[in-house]
Amino acid sequence: MRLSLLVVTVFCVCGLSADVMYETTVTTATTSELVQGTEVHHRVFIKDDVARVERSILHPEHGEITQVMIYRFDRGVVWTLDMDNRQYTEIVLADTVQDIEKAPGPQPLMDDPEVTVTETGNTKTIVGKTCEEVIISMAELSDSMKIEVTVTMWVTQELDSCEELIAFNQKRGEIDDLLSYPFPAGEGRQQTTTAKLPIEMNAVKGFPLQVSDQMTMTFGDMSMCMKTESVFTKLDDKPISQLVFEIPYGFTLQE
């Protein structure tokens, strides 16, 4: 899918109408002393072709950090709110897409990793939805490094009334990749296991309400393991005011 699709102003081409609010908790732990674990709480509001994402990050050193982003697909912009200073920044998606499309393409770092996808038949209930377990395993090897990844997904087929949630998460994934640019100049984008994982995960039928992944990287005698878990803790379809998706009164644009 070309990145230019991100600037399509009609986000809900499928005739979506139901408002959605959901909350998730994402925890990260690692065996490395250089990378500290974190806990992030998300609260997301979705209405037609707009969305608001509130993130509360609990960091062991910096304490609690709050971030607010408003995705205005109807206007082709993303706003980031500075709640403390009552300011906001604006990113125009069309301009960002043009800059990225001029950048060098991805360069392979290793050969294609081995991939195993297993449907275990196990089920459990998350926010009132029945979920089935799917495990994706990958291994990637080069002369100097080995990467092993195991992703456990609990996916549901019971979100027929939440098309907006599914559509927004697809768009958000594309935009977050876009906004994470640029990479170091001249380096190009490198294709590794982490680049192929979203492709394999998107191929799984259903929507994941819980995702747990474990990545182990081995360099000679040294090894580091990182674990991340994201789980839905709330899902609601009550009406949401349009004011939730507007710049708050008194906020000024930060140039």
Coordinates of C-alpha atoms in Angstrom, one line a residue:
M1 CA 0.0 0.0 0.0
R2 CA 1.5 3.4 -1.0
L3 CA 2.0 5.9 1.7
S4 CA 0.1 8.4 -0.3
L5 CA -3.1 6.6 0.8
L6 CA -2.5 8.3 4.2
V7 CA -3.8 11.6 2.9
V8 CA -7.1 10.3 1.7
T9 CA -9.6 12.6 3.3
V10 CA -12.5 10.1 3.4
F11 CA -11.5 7.8 6.3
C12 CA -14.7 5.9 6.5
V13 CA -15.4 4.8 3.0
C14 CA -17.2 1.7 4.3
G15 CA -20.1 3.7 5.7
L16 CA -18.9 3.6 9.3
S17 CA -21.0 5.3 11.9
A18 CA -20.5 3.9 15.4
D19 CA -18.4 5.9 17.9
V20 CA -15.8 3.9 19.7
M21 CA -13.7 4.4 22.9
Y22 CA -11.2 1.9 24.1
E23 CA -8.4 1.6 26.6
T24 CA -5.2 -0.5 26.4
T25 CA -2.2 -1.1 28.7
V26 CA 1.2 -1.7 27.2
T27 CA 4.1 -3.0 29.4
T28 CA 7.7 -3.5 28.3
A29 CA 10.4 -5.3 30.2
T30 CA 14.0 -6.1 29.2
T31 CA 17.0 -7.9 30.5
S32 CA 19.3 -5.0 29.4
E33 CA 20.5 -2.6 32.0
L34 CA 20.7 0.1 29.3
V35 CA 16.9 -0.1 28.5
Q36 CA 14.4 0.3 31.3
G37 CA 10.9 -1.1 31.3
T38 CA 7.9 1.1 30.9
E39 CA 4.1 0.9 31.3
V40 CA 1.8 2.9 28.9
H41 CA -1.9 3.4 29.2
H42 CA -3.8 4.4 26.1
R43 CA -7.3 5.9 25.9
V44 CA -8.5 6.3 22.3
F45 CA -11.6 8.0 21.0
I46 CA -12.8 7.4 17.4
K47 CA -15.6 9.1 15.6
D48 CA -16.1 8.8 11.8
D49 CA -12.9 10.1 10.2
V50 CA -11.2 11.6 13.4
A51 CA -9.5 10.1 16.4
R52 CA -7.9 11.2 19.7
V53 CA -5.2 9.2 21.4
E54 CA -4.2 10.0 25.0
R55 CA -1.1 8.2 26.3
S56 CA 0.0 8.1 29.9
I57 CA 3.6 6.8 30.2
L58 CA 4.9 5.5 33.5
H59 CA 8.7 5.7 33.4
P60 CA 10.8 4.5 36.3
E61 CA 13.1 7.6 36.1
H62 CA 10.9 10.4 34.6
G63 CA 7.6 9.5 36.3
E64 CA 4.3 10.0 34.5
I65 CA 4.4 11.6 31.1
T66 CA 1.1 12.5 29.2
Q67 CA 0.8 12.8 25.5
V68 CA -2.2 13.7 23.4
M69 CA -2.5 13.3 19.6
I70 CA -5.5 14.2 17.4
Y71 CA -5.7 12.5 14.0
R72 CA -7.8 14.6 11.6
F73 CA -8.0 12.5 8.6
D74 CA -10.8 14.8 7.3
R75 CA -8.2 17.6 7.1
G76 CA -5.1 15.6 6.4
V77 CA -3.3 16.6 9.6
V78 CA -2.1 15.3 12.9
W79 CA -2.1 17.6 16.0
T80 CA 0.1 17.0 19.0
L81 CA -1.1 18.8 22.1
D82 CA 1.3 20.3 24.8
M83 CA -1.1 20.3 27.7
D84 CA 1.3 22.0 30.1
N85 CA 2.1 25.0 27.9
R86 CA -1.3 25.1 26.1
Q87 CA 0.3 24.8 22.7
Y88 CA 0.0 22.4 19.8
T89 CA 2.0 21.3 16.7
E90 CA 0.6 20.4 13.3
I91 CA 1.9 17.9 10.8
V92 CA 0.5 17.9 7.3
L93 CA 0.4 14.3 6.1
A94 CA 0.7 15.2 2.4
D95 CA 4.0 17.1 2.9
T96 CA 5.5 14.4 5.1
V97 CA 4.6 11.7 2.6
Q98 CA 6.3 13.6 -0.2
D99 CA 9.5 13.9 1.9
I100 CA 9.5 10.2 2.6
E101 CA 8.9 9.1 -0.9
K102 CA 12.1 10.9 -1.9
A103 CA 14.1 8.9 0.6
P104 CA 16.1 5.8 -0.2
G105 CA 14.2 2.5 -0.3
P106 CA 14.7 -0.3 2.3
Q107 CA 17.9 -2.2 2.3
P108 CA 17.9 -5.9 3.4
L109 CA 19.9 -6.5 6.5
M110 CA 19.6 -10.3 6.5
D111 CA 18.0 -13.0 4.4
D112 CA 14.2 -13.6 4.8
P113 CA 13.6 -15.0 8.3
E114 CA 11.9 -18.4 8.8
V115 CA 8.3 -17.9 9.9
T116 CA 5.9 -20.3 11.7
V117 CA 2.3 -19.5 12.3
T118 CA 0.3 -21.7 14.7
E119 CA -3.4 -21.6 15.6
T120 CA -3.4 -23.4 18.9
G121 CA -7.2 -23.7 19.3
N122 CA -7.0 -22.1 22.8
T123 CA -9.6 -19.4 23.6
K124 CA -10.3 -16.8 26.2
T125 CA -12.5 -13.7 26.8
I126 CA -11.1 -10.2 26.6
V127 CA -13.5 -7.2 27.2
G128 CA -16.4 -9.5 26.6
K129 CA -15.1 -10.8 23.2
T130 CA -14.1 -14.4 22.6
C131 CA -10.5 -14.6 21.4
E132 CA -8.5 -17.3 19.7
E133 CA -4.7 -17.8 20.2
V134 CA -2.3 -17.5 17.3
I135 CA 1.5 -17.8 17.7
I136 CA 3.9 -16.4 15.2
S137 CA 7.6 -17.4 15.5
M138 CA 10.6 -16.1 13.5
A139 CA 14.3 -16.6 13.5
E140 CA 16.9 -14.5 11.6
L141 CA 20.6 -15.2 11.4
S142 CA 23.6 -13.4 10.1
D143 CA 27.4 -13.8 10.6
S144 CA 27.3 -11.5 13.6
M145 CA 23.8 -11.6 15.0
K146 CA 20.8 -13.8 15.7
I147 CA 17.3 -12.5 16.2
E148 CA 14.4 -14.7 17.5
V149 CA 10.9 -13.4 17.9
T150 CA 7.8 -15.1 19.3
V151 CA 4.4 -13.2 19.1
T152 CA 1.3 -14.5 20.8
M153 CA -1.9 -12.9 19.5
W154 CA -5.4 -13.3 20.9
V155 CA -7.7 -12.4 18.0
T156 CA -11.5 -12.0 17.9
Q157 CA -14.0 -12.2 15.1
E158 CA -16.6 -10.3 17.2
L159 CA -16.0 -6.7 16.2
D160 CA -18.6 -6.4 13.5
S161 CA -20.0 -3.2 15.1
C162 CA -16.5 -1.6 15.6
E163 CA -15.3 -1.1 12.0
E164 CA -14.0 2.3 12.9
L165 CA -11.7 0.8 15.5
I166 CA -10.2 -1.6 12.9
A167 CA -9.8 1.0 10.2
F168 CA -8.2 3.5 12.6
N169 CA -5.6 1.1 13.9
Q170 CA -4.6 0.2 10.3
K171 CA -4.2 3.9 9.5
R172 CA -2.5 4.7 12.8
G173 CA 0.1 2.0 12.1
E174 CA 0.9 3.5 8.8
I175 CA 1.1 7.0 10.2
D176 CA 3.2 6.1 13.2
D177 CA 5.7 4.6 10.8
L178 CA 5.6 7.7 8.8
L179 CA 6.0 10.0 11.8
S180 CA 8.9 8.0 13.1
Y181 CA 11.0 9.1 10.1
P182 CA 13.6 10.3 9.4
F183 CA 16.3 7.6 9.8
P184 CA 20.0 8.5 9.8
A185 CA 20.9 10.3 6.5
G186 CA 22.3 8.1 3.8
E187 CA 21.5 4.9 5.7
G188 CA 18.2 4.1 4.1
R189 CA 15.6 1.9 5.7
Q190 CA 16.7 -1.5 6.9
Q191 CA 14.5 -4.5 6.5
T192 CA 14.7 -6.9 9.5
T193 CA 12.5 -9.2 11.4
T194 CA 10.7 -6.2 12.9
A195 CA 9.8 -5.0 9.5
K196 CA 8.3 -8.3 8.4
L197 CA 6.4 -9.0 11.6
P198 CA 3.5 -6.5 10.8
I199 CA 3.0 -8.2 7.4
E200 CA 2.6 -11.6 9.1
M201 CA 0.4 -10.2 11.9
N202 CA -1.9 -8.4 9.5
A203 CA -2.4 -11.7 7.6
V204 CA -4.0 -13.3 10.7
K205 CA -7.8 -13.2 10.4
G206 CA -9.5 -11.3 13.1
F207 CA -8.6 -8.3 15.4
P208 CA -6.0 -8.7 18.2
L209 CA -7.2 -7.7 21.6
Q210 CA -4.0 -8.9 23.3
V211 CA -0.5 -9.1 21.8
S212 CA 2.5 -10.4 23.6
D213 CA 5.9 -10.6 22.0
Q214 CA 9.4 -11.6 23.0
M215 CA 12.5 -10.7 21.1
T216 CA 15.9 -12.2 21.8
M217 CA 19.0 -10.7 20.2
T218 CA 22.3 -12.6 20.4
F219 CA 25.7 -11.1 19.5
G220 CA 28.4 -13.7 20.1
D221 CA 28.4 -14.4 23.8
M222 CA 26.1 -11.5 24.6
S223 CA 22.3 -11.8 24.6
M224 CA 19.4 -9.4 25.3
C225 CA 15.7 -10.2 25.7
M226 CA 12.8 -7.7 25.4
K227 CA 9.2 -8.5 26.2
T228 CA 6.2 -6.4 25.4
E229 CA 2.5 -7.0 26.1
S230 CA -0.5 -4.9 24.9
V231 CA -4.0 -5.8 26.1
F232 CA -7.4 -4.1 25.8
T233 CA -8.9 -3.2 29.2
K234 CA -12.0 -1.4 28.0
L235 CA -14.2 -1.2 24.9
D236 CA -17.2 1.1 24.6
D237 CA -19.5 2.3 21.8
K238 CA -21.2 5.3 23.4
P239 CA -21.6 8.6 21.5
I240 CA -18.6 10.9 21.6
S241 CA -18.8 14.7 21.4
Q242 CA -17.0 16.3 18.4
L243 CA -15.3 18.7 20.8
V244 CA -13.0 15.8 21.9
F245 CA -11.3 16.1 18.5
E246 CA -10.8 19.9 18.4
I247 CA -7.9 22.0 19.5
P248 CA -8.8 23.1 23.1
Y249 CA -9.8 26.8 23.6
G250 CA -6.8 29.0 24.3
F251 CA -4.2 26.7 22.7
T252 CA -1.8 28.4 20.2
L253 CA 0.1 26.9 17.3
Q254 CA 3.8 26.3 18.0
E255 CA 5.8 27.3 15.0

